PDB file of C-alpha atoms in Angstrom:
ATOM      1  CA  MET W  13      16.796  24.587  -6.095  1.00  0.00           C
ATOM      2  CA  ALA W  14      19.010  21.778  -4.846  1.00  0.00           C
ATOM      3  CA  ASP W  15      18.455  18.134  -5.655  1.00  0.00           C
ATOM      4  CA  GLU W  16      15.342  16.976  -3.853  1.00  0.00           C
ATOM      5  CA  GLY W  17      16.842  13.599  -2.923  1.00  0.00           C
ATOM      6  CA  ASN W  18      17.015  12.393   0.644  1.00  0.00           C
ATOM      7  CA  ILE W  19      19.817  14.575   2.030  1.00  0.00           C
ATOM      8  CA  ILE W  20      20.330  12.476   5.161  1.00  0.00           C
ATOM      9  CA  THR W  21      21.023   9.219   3.293  1.00  0.00           C
ATOM     10  CA  ASP W  22      23.039  10.967   0.586  1.00  0.00           C
ATOM     11  CA  LEU W  23      25.630  12.147   3.135  1.00  0.00           C
ATOM     12  CA  GLY W  24      27.125   8.672   3.429  1.00  0.00           C
ATOM     13  CA  GLY W  25      29.467   9.158   0.463  1.00  0.00           C
ATOM     14  CA  ASN W  26      30.433   5.654  -0.606  1.00  0.00           C
ATOM     15  CA  ALA W  27      28.435   3.927   2.140  1.00  0.00           C
ATOM     16  CA  ASP W  28      26.623   0.710   1.294  1.00  0.00           C
ATOM     17  CA  ALA W  29      23.226   1.672  -0.125  1.00  0.00           C
ATOM     18  CA  ASN W  30      21.657  -1.418   1.469  1.00  0.00           C
ATOM     19  CA  GLN W  31      22.526  -0.264   5.008  1.00  0.00           C
ATOM     20  CA  PRO W  32      20.205   2.145   6.801  1.00  0.00           C
ATOM     21  CA  ASN W  33      21.628   5.515   7.733  1.00  0.00           C
ATOM     22  CA  GLY W  34      23.775   5.245  10.855  1.00  0.00           C
ATOM     23  CA  ALA W  35      24.147   1.455  10.637  1.00  0.00           C
ATOM     24  CA  ASP W  36      26.963   0.230  12.833  1.00  0.00           C
ATOM     25  CA  ASN W  37      28.780  -2.005  10.384  1.00  0.00           C
ATOM     26  CA  GLN W  38      32.384  -0.792  10.681  1.00  0.00           C
ATOM     27  CA  PRO W  39      34.961  -2.718  12.736  1.00  0.00           C
ATOM     28  CA  ALA W  40      35.542  -1.193  16.157  1.00  0.00           C
ATOM     29  CA  ILE W  41      37.689  -2.242  19.125  1.00  0.00           C
ATOM     30  CA  GLY W  42      38.059  -0.393  22.394  1.00  0.00           C
ATOM     31  CA  LEU W  43      39.315  -0.744  25.931  1.00  0.00           C
ATOM     32  CA  ILE W  44      36.306  -0.378  28.221  1.00  0.00           C
ATOM     33  CA  SER W  45      38.064  -0.614  31.581  1.00  0.00           C
ATOM     34  CA  GLN W  46      41.075  -2.123  33.317  1.00  0.00           C
ATOM     35  CA  TYR W  47      41.524  -3.364  36.856  1.00  0.00           C
ATOM     36  CA  ILE W  48      43.473  -5.511  39.288  1.00  0.00           C
ATOM     37  CA  LYS W  49      41.708  -8.857  39.420  1.00  0.00           C
ATOM     38  CA  ASP W  50      44.082 -10.419  41.964  1.00  0.00           C
ATOM     39  CA  LEU W  51      47.284  -9.284  43.660  1.00  0.00           C
ATOM     40  CA  SER W  52      49.355 -11.266  46.111  1.00  0.00           C
ATOM     41  CA  VAL W  53      52.665 -10.192  47.654  1.00  0.00           C
ATOM     42  CA  GLU W  54      54.597 -12.638  49.818  1.00  0.00           C
ATOM     43  CA  ASN W  55      57.689 -11.884  51.870  1.00  0.00           C
ATOM     44  CA  PRO W  56      58.041 -15.317  53.525  1.00  0.00           C
ATOM     45  CA  ASN W  57      61.480 -14.929  55.119  1.00  0.00           C
ATOM     46  CA  ALA W  58      61.198 -11.389  56.464  1.00  0.00           C
ATOM     47  CA  PRO W  59      63.034  -9.938  58.316  1.00  0.00           C
ATOM     48  CA  LYS W  60      65.941 -12.336  57.627  1.00  0.00           C
ATOM     49  CA  SER W  61      65.543 -11.898  53.844  1.00  0.00           C
ATOM     50  CA  TYR W  62      66.721  -8.268  54.079  1.00  0.00           C
ATOM     51  CA  GLN W  63      70.175  -9.512  55.142  1.00  0.00           C
ATOM     52  CA  PHE W  64      70.589 -12.165  52.426  1.00  0.00           C
ATOM     53  CA  PRO W  65      73.935 -11.445  50.708  1.00  0.00           C
ATOM     54  CA  GLY W  66      74.389 -11.344  46.956  1.00  0.00           C
ATOM     55  CA  GLN W  67      72.089 -10.830  44.010  1.00  0.00           C
ATOM     56  CA  PRO W  68      68.846 -12.790  44.045  1.00  0.00           C
ATOM     57  CA  ASN W  69      67.796 -14.990  41.155  1.00  0.00           C
ATOM     58  CA  VAL W  70      64.599 -13.431  39.737  1.00  0.00           C
ATOM     59  CA  ASP W  71      62.154 -15.524  37.709  1.00  0.00           C
ATOM     60  CA  VAL W  72      59.353 -13.797  35.755  1.00  0.00           C
ATOM     61  CA  GLN W  73      56.487 -15.797  34.299  1.00  0.00           C
ATOM     62  CA  PHE W  74      53.502 -14.425  32.414  1.00  0.00           C
ATOM     63  CA  ASN W  75      50.347 -15.814  30.895  1.00  0.00           C
ATOM     64  CA  ILE W  76      47.532 -14.320  28.833  1.00  0.00           C
ATOM     65  CA  ASN W  77      43.961 -15.503  29.045  1.00  0.00           C
ATOM     66  CA  SER W  78      40.853 -14.202  27.319  1.00  0.00           C
ATOM     67  CA  VAL W  79      37.250 -15.130  27.960  1.00  0.00           C
ATOM     68  CA  PRO W  80      34.056 -13.730  26.461  1.00  0.00           C
ATOM     69  CA  VAL W  81      32.075 -11.825  29.095  1.00  0.00           C
ATOM     70  CA  GLU W  82      28.897 -10.874  27.309  1.00  0.00           C
ATOM     71  CA  GLY W  83      28.132 -10.343  23.653  1.00  0.00           C
ATOM     72  CA  GLU W  84      30.863  -8.147  22.200  1.00  0.00           C
ATOM     73  CA  VAL W  85      32.866  -7.803  25.445  1.00  0.00           C
ATOM     74  CA  HIS W  86      35.901  -9.937  26.327  1.00  0.00           C
ATOM     75  CA  GLU W  87      38.005  -9.986  29.476  1.00  0.00           C
ATOM     76  CA  VAL W  88      41.746 -10.218  28.857  1.00  0.00           C
ATOM     77  CA  VAL W  89      43.802 -11.208  31.904  1.00  0.00           C
ATOM     78  CA  LEU W  90      47.553 -10.663  31.995  1.00  0.00           C
ATOM     79  CA  LYS W  91      48.994 -12.818  34.773  1.00  0.00           C
ATOM     80  CA  ILE W  92      52.508 -11.996  35.955  1.00  0.00           C
ATOM     81  CA  THR W  93      54.387 -13.933  38.635  1.00  0.00           C
ATOM     82  CA  VAL W  94      57.740 -12.628  39.878  1.00  0.00           C
ATOM     83  CA  THR W  95      59.767 -14.793  42.262  1.00  0.00           C
ATOM     84  CA  ALA W  96      63.086 -13.668  43.770  1.00  0.00           C
ATOM     85  CA  LYS W  97      65.224 -16.332  45.455  1.00  0.00           C
ATOM     86  CA  ALA W  98      68.639 -16.352  47.061  1.00  0.00           C
ATOM     87  CA  ASP W  99      70.677 -19.338  48.247  1.00  0.00           C
ATOM     88  CA  GLU W 100      69.275 -18.741  51.732  1.00  0.00           C
ATOM     89  CA  GLY W 101      65.620 -18.813  50.607  1.00  0.00           C
ATOM     90  CA  THR W 102      62.841 -16.871  48.912  1.00  0.00           C
ATOM     91  CA  LEU W 103      62.950 -13.088  49.179  1.00  0.00           C
ATOM     92  CA  TYR W 104      59.547 -12.326  47.657  1.00  0.00           C
ATOM     93  CA  ILE W 105      56.794 -13.569  45.375  1.00  0.00           C
ATOM     94  CA  VAL W 106      54.471 -11.159  43.563  1.00  0.00           C
ATOM     95  CA  ASP W 107      51.516 -12.666  41.755  1.00  0.00           C
ATOM     96  CA  LEU W 108      49.369 -10.231  39.736  1.00  0.00           C
ATOM     97  CA  GLU W 109      46.334 -10.757  37.536  1.00  0.00           C
ATOM     98  CA  TYR W 110      45.684  -7.489  35.715  1.00  0.00           C
ATOM     99  CA  ALA W 111      42.616  -7.463  33.500  1.00  0.00           C
ATOM    100  CA  GLY W 112      40.945  -5.330  30.899  1.00  0.00           C
ATOM    101  CA  LEU W 113      37.509  -5.402  29.335  1.00  0.00           C
ATOM    102  CA  ILE W 114      37.751  -5.180  25.560  1.00  0.00           C
ATOM    103  CA  GLY W 115      34.766  -4.351  23.374  1.00  0.00           C
ATOM    104  CA  MET W 116      34.881  -5.637  19.792  1.00  0.00           C
ATOM    105  CA  ARG W 117      32.261  -5.139  17.103  1.00  0.00           C
ATOM    106  CA  ASN W 118      32.272  -6.287  13.476  1.00  0.00           C
ATOM    107  CA  VAL W 119      35.823  -7.661  13.715  1.00  0.00           C
ATOM    108  CA  PRO W 120      36.773 -10.866  11.844  1.00  0.00           C
ATOM    109  CA  ALA W 121      37.563 -13.739  14.246  1.00  0.00           C
ATOM    110  CA  GLU W 122      41.260 -14.048  13.355  1.00  0.00           C
ATOM    111  CA  GLN W 123      41.852 -10.298  13.774  1.00  0.00           C
ATOM    112  CA  GLY W 124      39.892 -10.276  17.028  1.00  0.00           C
ATOM    113  CA  HIS W 125      41.927 -13.190  18.336  1.00  0.00           C
ATOM    114  CA  MET W 126      45.188 -11.419  17.472  1.00  0.00           C
ATOM    115  CA  PHE W 127      43.986  -8.265  19.226  1.00  0.00           C
ATOM    116  CA  LEU W 128      42.976 -10.165  22.377  1.00  0.00           C
ATOM    117  CA  TYR W 129      46.273 -12.081  22.661  1.00  0.00           C
ATOM    118  CA  ALA W 130      48.804  -9.583  21.264  1.00  0.00           C
ATOM    119  CA  GLU W 131      47.558  -5.990  21.279  1.00  0.00           C
ATOM    120  CA  ALA W 132      45.418  -5.990  24.441  1.00  0.00           C
ATOM    121  CA  PRO W 133      48.267  -7.369  26.612  1.00  0.00           C
ATOM    122  CA  ARG W 134      50.581  -4.735  25.108  1.00  0.00           C
ATOM    123  CA  ILE W 135      48.119  -2.044  26.218  1.00  0.00           C
ATOM    124  CA  LEU W 136      47.708  -3.531  29.718  1.00  0.00           C
ATOM    125  CA  PHE W 137      51.396  -4.298  30.348  1.00  0.00           C
ATOM    126  CA  PRO W 138      52.680  -0.818  31.357  1.00  0.00           C
ATOM    127  CA  PHE W 139      50.044  -0.602  34.096  1.00  0.00           C
ATOM    128  CA  ALA W 140      50.775  -4.144  35.323  1.00  0.00           C
ATOM    129  CA  ARG W 141      54.506  -3.388  35.215  1.00  0.00           C
ATOM    130  CA  ARG W 142      54.044  -0.386  37.508  1.00  0.00           C
ATOM    131  CA  ILE W 143      51.909  -2.396  39.943  1.00  0.00           C
ATOM    132  CA  VAL W 144      54.564  -5.139  40.173  1.00  0.00           C
ATOM    133  CA  GLY W 145      57.329  -2.556  40.689  1.00  0.00           C
ATOM    134  CA  ASP W 146      55.352  -0.804  43.421  1.00  0.00           C
ATOM    135  CA  ALA W 147      54.490  -4.118  45.133  1.00  0.00           C
ATOM    136  CA  VAL W 148      58.141  -5.188  45.254  1.00  0.00           C
ATOM    137  CA  ARG W 149      59.162  -1.767  46.576  1.00  0.00           C
ATOM    138  CA  ASP W 150      56.372  -1.793  49.163  1.00  0.00           C
ATOM    139  CA  ALA W 151      57.610  -5.219  50.329  1.00  0.00           C
ATOM    140  CA  GLY W 152      60.884  -3.496  51.245  1.00  0.00           C
ATOM    141  CA  PHE W 153      63.036  -4.391  48.244  1.00  0.00           C
ATOM    142  CA  PRO W 154      64.416  -2.315  45.373  1.00  0.00           C
ATOM    143  CA  PRO W 155      61.670  -1.832  42.754  1.00  0.00           C
ATOM    144  CA  MET W 156      61.449  -4.492  40.061  1.00  0.00           C
ATOM    145  CA  LEU W 157      61.342  -2.932  36.594  1.00  0.00           C
ATOM    146  CA  LEU W 158      60.109  -5.571  34.158  1.00  0.00           C
ATOM    147  CA  ASP W 159      61.605  -5.497  30.676  1.00  0.00           C
ATOM    148  CA  PRO W 160      59.198  -4.764  27.810  1.00  0.00           C
ATOM    149  CA  ILE W 161      57.593  -7.835  26.260  1.00  0.00           C
ATOM    150  CA  ASP W 162      57.000  -8.285  22.526  1.00  0.00           C
ATOM    151  CA  PHE W 163      53.501  -9.748  22.743  1.00  0.00           C
ATOM    152  CA  GLN W 164      52.979  -9.663  18.978  1.00  0.00           C
ATOM    153  CA  GLY W 165      56.256 -11.516  18.400  1.00  0.00           C
ATOM    154  CA  ILE W 166      55.244 -14.171  20.919  1.00  0.00           C
ATOM    155  CA  TYR W 167      51.801 -14.454  19.323  1.00  0.00           C
ATOM    156  CA  ILE W 168      53.299 -14.962  15.847  1.00  0.00           C
ATOM    157  CA  GLN W 169      55.795 -17.483  17.233  1.00  0.00           C
ATOM    158  CA  GLN W 170      52.963 -19.505  18.808  1.00  0.00           C
ATOM    159  CA  LEU W 171      50.996 -19.457  15.537  1.00  0.00           C
ATOM    160  CA  GLN W 172      54.065 -20.754  13.682  1.00  0.00           C
ATOM    161  CA  GLN W 173      54.539 -23.501  16.288  1.00  0.00           C
ATOM    162  CA  ARG W 174      50.909 -24.578  15.847  1.00  0.00           C
ATOM    163  CA  GLN W 175      51.377 -24.627  12.082  1.00  0.00           C
ATOM    164  CA  ALA W 176      54.576 -26.693  12.412  1.00  0.00           C
ATOM    165  CA  GLN W 177      52.718 -29.190  14.622  1.00  0.00           C
ATOM    166  CA  GLY W 178      50.074 -29.589  11.928  1.00  0.00           C
ATOM    167  CA  GLU W 179      47.397 -27.638  13.764  1.00  0.00           C
ATOM    168  CA  ASN W 180      45.273 -25.040  12.045  1.00  0.00           C
ATOM    169  CA  PRO W 181      46.984 -21.728  12.970  1.00  0.00           C
ATOM    170  CA  ALA W 182      43.770 -19.800  12.298  1.00  0.00           C
ATOM    171  CA  ALA W 183      41.851 -21.860  14.850  1.00  0.00           C
ATOM    172  CA  ALA W 184      41.509 -20.008  18.092  1.00  0.00           C
ATOM    173  CA  PRO W 185      43.042 -21.732  21.104  1.00  0.00           C
ATOM    174  CA  THR W 186      40.774 -22.468  24.011  1.00  0.00           C
ATOM    175  CA  GLY W 187      41.751 -19.453  26.092  1.00  0.00           C
ATOM    176  CA  GLU W 188      45.394 -19.215  27.038  1.00  0.00           C
ATOM    177  CA  ALA W 189      48.387 -18.055  25.058  1.00  0.00           C
TER     178      ALA W 189
END
């Protein structure tokens, strides 16, 4: 006859003997949902802007913000502003806030912070990029294809800048990166 020990608790292999069976103590991160939080498309000089000669000067700005929503859920907002200007005036302005809800459980603060400001924006970016391209095209201009962004490289660069300024690089900023 087999060992008469508690088969259910013995299945854990090298699990912590102090944790009850099925205890949720492993780190876990997941994307819960993603959505457009705000989208604005301006074509202030239409229809004249369609006849502006030459290549426009395109400026792309982005910002990342993260706020706790409830318990283990955080909202990460990737804000992208694209402005195209010619000598004659502005062709278009696209302002997008694309957000995702991120669930995190049992994750150390510094790793959670890095995920929220480096990995989550990397996951959200392809969707935001398509929305910006479609918005520019729908405004009557050739689609804008944003170049990939190295969010992790930017995150590391900002940590190094904080360290060089004498700030604690492990301390989480107040919300924006």
